[in-house]
Amino acid sequence: MNPRLVLALAVSGALALTACGGTTKDNAGQQTGGAANTAAANPNAPLREGLKITFLPKQVNNPYFTVAQKGAERAGAAVKAELKATGPSDAAASSQVTYINTAGQQRQHALVLSANDANAVAPALKTARGQGLKVVTFDSDAAPDARDVFVNQASPQDIAVGQVKLISEAVGGSGEIAILSATPNATNQNAWIELMKTELAKPEHAGLKLVETAYGNDDDQTSFQKTQGLLQAHPNLKGIISPTTVGVAAAARYLSSSEYKGKVALTGLGTPNQLRKFTHDGTIRAFALWDPDKLGYLATYAAAALASGQITGAQGEKFTAGELGEYTVGAKGELVLGPPTVFTKDNVDQFDF
Ligand code: RAM
């Protein structure tokens, strides 16, 4: 697949840099500063060699981000950048702040970050940008005025509508359902949950009743226990949506060896490798995800394009993301990778991530 993309304008990013004021030297010694993002992009600028890029996931011990990191490393190698992956072991709101500070102090050219909390990371990001760092968020956005570009995995609307459709099909259109999410402050999950609620409010879903949203904090054990808690608290529960790879894998493990197997349906956003077994044993009928490898790859290319001056984050700017082809900056400094894939027992074995 070669989705042609729409990155959108970082009007807010430009404003943020303007707000920083003054003129500073960026990591490569180029003049940047207050109006850095308003400088004209040069789409024909060569990718700069010797770029130093830091890859900072929500947490390091999550297979989803391990796959995204592989994509980031492939892109890093393609643009001859030095890519350093680092990050916290938990997805707590402020756990990334010290890593962001370090990236700024180490004079990295760009940071590729999935934010655990939109606001908790913002002051550190703004400081680092003032030191010349280009900031690309991917997967889970930071406050828009604290980054240059956000590489979104898919349209949030498509993800939310898709998740509701999958649970509706799995429970036969009616009954109590619950959501098992990641952390309570995750930008991405919270956006999807709001849109799921909007979707559930539509007449065609009148038979579905959302009884609880629980948070497993993208921690395996917590997610496992929260699944158990949901089932005990709601004896009539018919289905669970878990829009997090950590949560859905833990919920599947719990359900598959419990009395609820086959009685309580499960769907969510998971990796084929983690859910293959549960898709074949009937615990999960269908689930969805995008390719995290391509997400990490695209985010790293966007970082290189920013740090090379090919783009500034303004709407309509174009750059080539290696094997994924050409992308165009769209609204709100945003790029969208493409639609998610739905996995069932019939196709899950064709995927290895
Ligand atoms: C988890 C993380 C990540 C999310 C996926 C679906 O790995 O919460 O941010 O995008 O699930």
CSV table of C-alpha atoms and ligand atoms in Angstrom, one decimal:
chain,number,residue,atom,x,y,z
A,1,MET,CA,0.0,0.0,0.0
A,2,ASN,CA,1.2,3.4,-0.7
A,3,PRO,CA,-1.2,5.9,0.9
A,4,ARG,CA,-0.8,9.4,-0.4
A,5,LEU,CA,-1.1,11.6,2.4
A,6,VAL,CA,-2.3,14.7,3.8
A,7,LEU,CA,-0.2,16.4,6.4
A,8,ALA,CA,-1.7,19.5,7.7
A,9,LEU,CA,-0.5,22.8,8.6
A,10,ALA,CA,1.1,23.5,11.9
A,11,VAL,CA,-0.3,27.0,12.2
A,12,SER,CA,-0.2,26.4,15.9
A,13,GLY,CA,3.3,25.2,15.7
A,14,ALA,CA,4.3,28.3,14.0
A,15,LEU,CA,2.6,30.4,16.6
A,16,ALA,CA,4.3,28.5,19.3
A,17,LEU,CA,7.7,29.2,17.9
A,18,THR,CA,6.7,32.8,17.4
A,19,ALA,CA,5.9,32.9,21.0
A,20,CYS,CA,9.3,31.6,21.9
A,21,GLY,CA,10.7,34.9,20.5
A,22,GLY,CA,14.3,35.7,19.7
A,23,THR,CA,16.6,34.1,17.4
A,24,THR,CA,18.5,31.0,18.3
A,25,LYS,CA,21.0,28.7,16.7
A,26,ASP,CA,19.5,25.4,15.9
A,27,ASN,CA,21.3,22.1,16.4
A,28,ALA,CA,22.9,22.3,13.0
A,29,GLY,CA,24.0,25.9,13.5
A,30,GLN,CA,21.3,27.3,11.2
A,31,GLN,CA,19.5,30.5,12.2
A,32,THR,CA,16.0,29.8,13.4
A,33,GLY,CA,13.9,31.3,16.1
A,34,GLY,CA,10.7,33.1,16.5
A,35,ALA,CA,9.5,32.7,13.0
A,36,ALA,CA,11.3,29.4,12.3
A,37,ASN,CA,8.2,27.7,11.1
A,38,THR,CA,7.1,30.5,9.0
A,39,ALA,CA,10.4,30.3,7.0
A,40,ALA,CA,9.7,29.0,3.5
A,41,ALA,CA,10.1,25.3,3.1
A,42,ASN,CA,12.3,24.1,0.3
A,43,PRO,CA,10.9,20.9,-1.1
A,44,ASN,CA,14.0,20.3,-3.1
A,45,ALA,CA,16.4,20.6,-0.2
A,46,PRO,CA,18.4,17.4,0.1
A,47,LEU,CA,17.9,15.4,3.2
A,48,ARG,CA,20.7,16.4,5.6
A,49,GLU,CA,23.2,13.8,6.5
A,50,GLY,CA,24.3,13.2,10.0
A,51,LEU,CA,20.9,13.9,11.5
A,52,LYS,CA,20.4,12.9,15.1
A,53,ILE,CA,16.9,11.7,15.9
A,54,THR,CA,15.5,10.5,19.2
A,55,PHE,CA,12.6,8.0,19.1
A,56,LEU,CA,10.5,8.2,22.3
A,57,PRO,CA,7.5,5.8,22.6
A,58,LYS,CA,4.9,6.0,25.3
A,59,GLN,CA,6.7,3.1,27.0
A,60,VAL,CA,9.6,0.8,25.9
A,61,ASN,CA,8.2,-2.6,26.9
A,62,ASN,CA,5.1,-2.6,24.6
A,63,PRO,CA,5.4,-4.8,21.5
A,64,TYR,CA,3.4,-2.2,19.5
A,65,PHE,CA,6.2,0.4,20.0
A,66,THR,CA,8.9,-2.2,19.3
A,67,VAL,CA,7.4,-2.7,15.9
A,68,ALA,CA,7.1,1.1,15.4
A,69,GLN,CA,10.7,1.4,16.4
A,70,LYS,CA,11.8,-1.1,13.7
A,71,GLY,CA,10.1,1.2,11.1
A,72,ALA,CA,11.8,4.2,12.6
A,73,GLU,CA,15.1,2.5,12.4
A,74,ARG,CA,14.6,1.5,8.8
A,75,ALA,CA,13.7,5.1,7.9
A,76,GLY,CA,16.7,6.4,10.0
A,77,ALA,CA,19.0,4.1,8.0
A,78,ALA,CA,17.5,5.2,4.7
A,79,VAL,CA,18.1,8.9,5.5
A,80,LYS,CA,21.5,8.1,7.1
A,81,ALA,CA,20.4,9.5,10.4
A,82,GLU,CA,21.6,8.4,13.8
A,83,LEU,CA,18.5,7.1,15.5
A,84,LYS,CA,18.4,6.7,19.3
A,85,ALA,CA,15.5,4.9,20.9
A,86,THR,CA,14.8,5.6,24.5
A,87,GLY,CA,11.9,5.9,26.9
A,88,PRO,CA,10.1,5.0,30.1
A,89,SER,CA,8.9,1.6,31.2
A,90,ASP,CA,5.5,2.9,32.1
A,91,ALA,CA,3.0,5.1,30.3
A,92,ALA,CA,2.5,7.6,33.1
A,93,ALA,CA,1.7,11.2,32.2
A,94,SER,CA,5.0,12.8,33.1
A,95,SER,CA,7.3,9.8,32.6
A,96,GLN,CA,8.7,11.2,29.3
A,97,VAL,CA,9.7,14.6,30.5
A,98,THR,CA,13.3,13.8,31.4
A,99,TYR,CA,13.8,12.1,28.1
A,100,ILE,CA,12.6,15.2,26.2
A,101,ASN,CA,14.9,17.4,28.3
A,102,THR,CA,17.8,15.1,27.5
A,103,ALA,CA,17.1,15.2,23.7
A,104,GLY,CA,17.2,19.0,23.8
A,105,GLN,CA,20.4,19.0,25.9
A,106,GLN,CA,22.1,16.5,23.6
A,107,ARG,CA,21.4,18.8,20.7
A,108,GLN,CA,19.4,16.2,18.8
A,109,HIS,CA,17.9,17.5,15.6
A,110,ALA,CA,14.5,15.9,15.9
A,111,LEU,CA,12.3,14.0,18.4
A,112,VAL,CA,9.8,11.4,17.3
A,113,LEU,CA,7.4,11.0,20.2
A,114,SER,CA,4.1,9.3,21.1
A,115,ALA,CA,2.9,11.5,24.0
A,116,ASN,CA,1.6,9.9,27.2
A,117,ASP,CA,-0.2,13.1,28.0
A,118,ALA,CA,-0.8,16.1,25.7
A,119,ASN,CA,-0.1,18.7,28.3
A,120,ALA,CA,2.4,17.1,30.7
A,121,VAL,CA,5.0,17.0,28.0
A,122,ALA,CA,4.3,20.4,26.5
A,123,PRO,CA,6.6,22.7,28.5
A,124,ALA,CA,9.6,20.4,28.0
A,125,LEU,CA,8.8,20.2,24.3
A,126,LYS,CA,8.5,23.9,24.0
A,127,THR,CA,11.9,24.4,25.7
A,128,ALA,CA,13.5,21.8,23.5
A,129,ARG,CA,12.0,23.4,20.4
A,130,GLY,CA,13.5,26.7,21.5
A,131,GLN,CA,16.9,24.9,21.5
A,132,GLY,CA,16.3,24.0,17.8
A,133,LEU,CA,14.7,20.5,18.1
A,134,LYS,CA,12.0,19.6,15.6
A,135,VAL,CA,9.2,17.7,17.2
A,136,VAL,CA,7.1,15.1,15.4
A,137,THR,CA,4.4,13.4,17.4
A,138,PHE,CA,3.0,10.1,16.2
A,139,ASP,CA,0.3,7.7,17.5
A,140,SER,CA,-0.7,10.0,20.5
A,141,ASP,CA,-0.5,13.7,20.0
A,142,ALA,CA,0.9,16.4,22.3
A,143,ALA,CA,-0.7,19.8,22.6
A,144,PRO,CA,-0.5,21.1,19.0
A,145,ASP,CA,1.4,24.2,20.0
A,146,ALA,CA,4.2,22.1,21.4
A,147,ARG,CA,5.0,20.1,18.2
A,148,ASP,CA,5.7,20.7,14.5
A,149,VAL,CA,3.8,17.8,13.0
A,150,PHE,CA,1.5,15.0,14.2
A,151,VAL,CA,1.6,11.7,12.2
A,152,ASN,CA,-1.8,10.1,12.9
A,153,GLN,CA,-2.2,6.4,12.4
A,154,ALA,CA,-5.7,6.6,10.9
A,155,SER,CA,-8.7,8.9,11.0
A,156,PRO,CA,-9.9,8.9,14.6
A,157,GLN,CA,-13.5,8.8,13.3
A,158,ASP,CA,-12.7,5.7,11.2
A,159,ILE,CA,-11.1,4.0,14.2
A,160,ALA,CA,-14.1,4.7,16.5
A,161,VAL,CA,-16.8,3.8,14.0
A,162,GLY,CA,-14.9,0.6,13.2
A,163,GLN,CA,-14.6,-0.4,16.8
A,164,VAL,CA,-18.3,0.1,17.5
A,165,LYS,CA,-19.1,-1.9,14.3
A,166,LEU,CA,-16.9,-4.8,15.4
A,167,ILE,CA,-18.4,-5.0,18.9
A,168,SER,CA,-22.0,-4.6,17.5
A,169,GLU,CA,-21.4,-7.5,15.1
A,170,ALA,CA,-19.8,-9.6,17.8
A,171,VAL,CA,-22.7,-9.2,20.2
A,172,GLY,CA,-25.5,-9.3,17.7
A,173,GLY,CA,-26.4,-5.6,17.9
A,174,SER,CA,-27.6,-5.4,21.5
A,175,GLY,CA,-26.5,-5.7,25.1
A,176,GLU,CA,-24.2,-4.1,27.7
A,177,ILE,CA,-20.7,-3.3,26.6
A,178,ALA,CA,-17.6,-1.8,28.4
A,179,ILE,CA,-14.4,-0.2,27.3
A,180,LEU,CA,-11.0,-1.2,28.6
A,181,SER,CA,-8.7,1.7,27.7
A,182,ALA,CA,-5.0,2.6,28.3
A,183,THR,CA,-4.2,5.4,30.6
A,184,PRO,CA,-6.9,7.9,31.6
A,185,ASN,CA,-5.0,10.8,29.9
A,186,ALA,CA,-3.9,9.1,26.7
A,187,THR,CA,-4.6,11.6,23.9
A,188,ASN,CA,-5.3,8.9,21.3
A,189,GLN,CA,-7.5,6.6,23.3
A,190,ASN,CA,-9.5,9.5,24.7
A,191,ALA,CA,-10.2,10.9,21.3
A,192,TRP,CA,-11.4,7.5,20.0
A,193,ILE,CA,-13.5,6.9,23.1
A,194,GLU,CA,-15.3,10.2,22.7
A,195,LEU,CA,-16.0,9.4,19.0
A,196,MET,CA,-17.2,5.9,20.0
A,197,LYS,CA,-19.7,7.5,22.4
A,198,THR,CA,-21.0,9.7,19.6
A,199,GLU,CA,-21.3,6.7,17.4
A,200,LEU,CA,-23.1,4.7,20.1
A,201,ALA,CA,-25.6,7.5,20.5
A,202,LYS,CA,-26.9,6.9,16.9
A,203,PRO,CA,-30.3,5.2,16.6
A,204,GLU,CA,-28.7,2.2,14.8
A,205,HIS,CA,-26.8,1.4,18.0
A,206,ALA,CA,-29.7,2.0,20.4
A,207,GLY,CA,-29.4,-1.6,21.6
A,208,LEU,CA,-25.9,-1.2,22.8
A,209,LYS,CA,-25.3,0.3,26.3
A,210,LEU,CA,-21.9,1.4,27.4
A,211,VAL,CA,-21.8,0.6,31.1
A,212,GLU,CA,-18.2,1.4,32.1
A,213,THR,CA,-14.9,2.7,30.8
A,214,ALA,CA,-12.0,1.1,32.8
A,215,TYR,CA,-8.3,2.0,32.5
A,216,GLY,CA,-5.6,-0.7,32.5
A,217,ASN,CA,-2.8,2.0,32.1
A,218,ASP,CA,-1.2,0.0,29.2
A,219,ASP,CA,0.1,-2.3,31.9
A,220,ASP,CA,-0.5,-6.0,31.4
A,221,GLN,CA,-1.3,-7.0,34.9
A,222,THR,CA,-3.5,-4.0,35.6
A,223,SER,CA,-5.4,-4.6,32.4
A,224,PHE,CA,-5.9,-8.2,33.3
A,225,GLN,CA,-7.3,-7.3,36.7
A,226,LYS,CA,-9.5,-4.6,35.2
A,227,THR,CA,-11.0,-7.1,32.8
A,228,GLN,CA,-11.8,-9.4,35.7
A,229,GLY,CA,-13.3,-6.4,37.5
A,230,LEU,CA,-15.6,-5.4,34.6
A,231,LEU,CA,-16.9,-9.0,34.3
A,232,GLN,CA,-17.7,-9.2,38.0
A,233,ALA,CA,-19.3,-5.7,38.2
A,234,HIS,CA,-21.5,-6.2,35.2
A,235,PRO,CA,-23.0,-9.7,35.2
A,236,ASN,CA,-24.9,-8.9,32.0
A,237,LEU,CA,-21.9,-7.7,30.1
A,238,LYS,CA,-22.0,-8.9,26.5
A,239,GLY,CA,-18.8,-7.3,25.1
A,240,ILE,CA,-15.6,-5.4,25.7
A,241,ILE,CA,-13.8,-3.0,23.4
A,242,SER,CA,-10.2,-2.5,24.2
A,243,PRO,CA,-8.6,0.1,21.9
A,244,THR,CA,-5.1,-0.6,23.1
A,245,THR,CA,-2.7,-3.4,22.2
A,246,VAL,CA,-1.8,-4.0,25.8
A,247,GLY,CA,-5.3,-4.0,27.1
A,248,VAL,CA,-6.8,-6.2,24.4
A,249,ALA,CA,-4.1,-8.8,24.7
A,250,ALA,CA,-4.6,-9.0,28.5
A,251,ALA,CA,-8.3,-9.1,28.2
A,252,ALA,CA,-8.1,-11.9,25.6
A,253,ARG,CA,-5.8,-13.9,27.9
A,254,TYR,CA,-8.2,-13.5,30.8
A,255,LEU,CA,-11.4,-14.3,28.8
A,256,SER,CA,-9.9,-17.3,27.0
A,257,SER,CA,-9.3,-19.2,30.2
A,258,SER,CA,-12.4,-18.1,32.0
A,259,GLU,CA,-16.1,-19.1,32.2
A,260,TYR,CA,-16.8,-16.1,30.0
A,261,LYS,CA,-15.1,-17.4,26.9
A,262,GLY,CA,-17.5,-17.5,24.0
A,263,LYS,CA,-20.1,-15.6,26.1
A,264,VAL,CA,-18.5,-12.2,26.4
A,265,ALA,CA,-17.2,-10.9,23.1
A,266,LEU,CA,-14.0,-8.9,22.7
A,267,THR,CA,-12.7,-6.6,20.1
A,268,GLY,CA,-10.1,-3.8,20.0
A,269,LEU,CA,-6.9,-2.5,18.5
A,270,GLY,CA,-4.3,-5.3,18.8
A,271,THR,CA,-1.3,-6.7,17.0
A,272,PRO,CA,-1.8,-9.9,14.9
A,273,ASN,CA,1.1,-11.6,16.7
A,274,GLN,CA,-0.4,-11.0,20.1
A,275,LEU,CA,-4.0,-11.9,19.2
A,276,ARG,CA,-3.4,-14.7,16.7
A,277,LYS,CA,-4.0,-17.4,19.2
A,278,PHE,CA,-7.2,-15.8,20.6
A,279,THR,CA,-8.6,-15.2,17.1
A,280,HIS,CA,-8.2,-18.9,16.3
A,281,ASP,CA,-9.6,-20.1,19.6
A,282,GLY,CA,-12.8,-18.0,19.3
A,283,THR,CA,-12.1,-15.5,22.0
A,284,ILE,CA,-12.0,-12.7,19.4
A,285,ARG,CA,-14.0,-12.7,16.2
A,286,ALA,CA,-12.4,-9.6,14.7
A,287,PHE,CA,-10.0,-6.8,15.7
A,288,ALA,CA,-8.3,-3.9,14.0
A,289,LEU,CA,-4.9,-2.1,13.7
A,290,TRP,CA,-2.7,-0.2,11.3
A,291,ASP,CA,0.9,-1.3,10.7
A,292,PRO,CA,3.0,0.3,13.5
A,293,ASP,CA,6.1,-0.3,11.4
A,294,LYS,CA,4.9,2.0,8.7
A,295,LEU,CA,3.8,4.5,11.3
A,296,GLY,CA,7.3,4.7,12.9
A,297,TYR,CA,8.8,4.9,9.4
A,298,LEU,CA,6.6,7.8,8.3
A,299,ALA,CA,7.1,9.7,11.5
A,300,THR,CA,10.9,9.4,11.2
A,301,TYR,CA,10.8,10.5,7.5
A,302,ALA,CA,8.7,13.5,8.6
A,303,ALA,CA,11.3,14.3,11.2
A,304,ALA,CA,14.1,14.2,8.7
A,305,ALA,CA,12.0,16.4,6.2
A,306,LEU,CA,11.5,19.0,9.0
A,307,ALA,CA,15.1,18.9,10.1
A,308,SER,CA,16.3,19.3,6.5
A,309,GLY,CA,14.0,22.2,5.7
A,310,GLN,CA,11.9,20.3,3.1
A,311,ILE,CA,8.8,21.1,5.2
A,312,THR,CA,8.0,23.4,8.0
A,313,GLY,CA,4.6,22.0,8.8
A,314,ALA,CA,2.6,24.4,6.6
A,315,GLN,CA,-0.4,23.2,4.8
A,316,GLY,CA,0.2,21.9,1.3
A,317,GLU,CA,3.9,21.2,1.7
A,318,LYS,CA,5.1,18.0,0.2
A,319,PHE,CA,7.8,15.5,1.0
A,320,THR,CA,8.7,12.0,0.0
A,321,ALA,CA,8.6,9.4,2.8
A,322,GLY,CA,10.9,6.8,1.2
A,323,GLU,CA,9.1,3.6,0.3
A,324,LEU,CA,5.8,5.1,1.3
A,325,GLY,CA,5.9,7.7,-1.4
A,326,GLU,CA,4.8,11.3,-1.3
A,327,TYR,CA,2.9,13.0,1.5
A,328,THR,CA,1.3,16.5,1.7
A,329,VAL,CA,0.9,18.5,4.8
A,330,GLY,CA,-2.8,18.9,5.7
A,331,ALA,CA,-4.8,20.7,8.4
A,332,LYS,CA,-3.6,21.2,11.9
A,333,GLY,CA,-0.1,19.9,11.1
A,334,GLU,CA,-1.4,16.4,10.7
A,335,LEU,CA,-0.5,13.5,8.5
A,336,VAL,CA,-2.6,10.3,8.4
A,337,LEU,CA,-1.0,7.0,7.6
A,338,GLY,CA,-4.1,5.3,6.2
A,339,PRO,CA,-7.1,3.2,7.1
A,340,PRO,CA,-6.7,0.4,9.7
A,341,THR,CA,-6.9,-3.2,8.7
A,342,VAL,CA,-9.5,-5.6,10.2
A,343,PHE,CA,-8.1,-9.0,11.2
A,344,THR,CA,-10.1,-12.2,11.6
A,345,LYS,CA,-9.1,-15.9,11.7
A,346,ASP,CA,-9.2,-15.9,7.9
A,347,ASN,CA,-6.4,-13.3,7.4
A,348,VAL,CA,-4.6,-13.0,10.7
A,349,ASP,CA,-1.9,-15.5,9.7
A,350,GLN,CA,-0.9,-13.3,6.7
A,351,PHE,CA,0.6,-10.7,9.1
A,352,ASP,CA,3.7,-10.8,11.2
A,353,PHE,CA,3.8,-7.9,13.6
B,1,RAM,C1,-1.1,0.8,22.7
B,1,RAM,C2,-0.8,2.2,22.9
B,1,RAM,C3,-0.8,3.0,21.6
B,1,RAM,C4,-2.0,2.7,20.8
B,1,RAM,C5,-2.2,1.2,20.5
B,1,RAM,C6,-3.4,0.9,19.8
B,1,RAM,O1,0.0,0.1,22.2
B,1,RAM,O2,-1.8,2.7,23.8
B,1,RAM,O3,-0.7,4.3,21.9
B,1,RAM,O4,-2.0,3.4,19.6
B,1,RAM,O5,-2.2,0.6,21.8
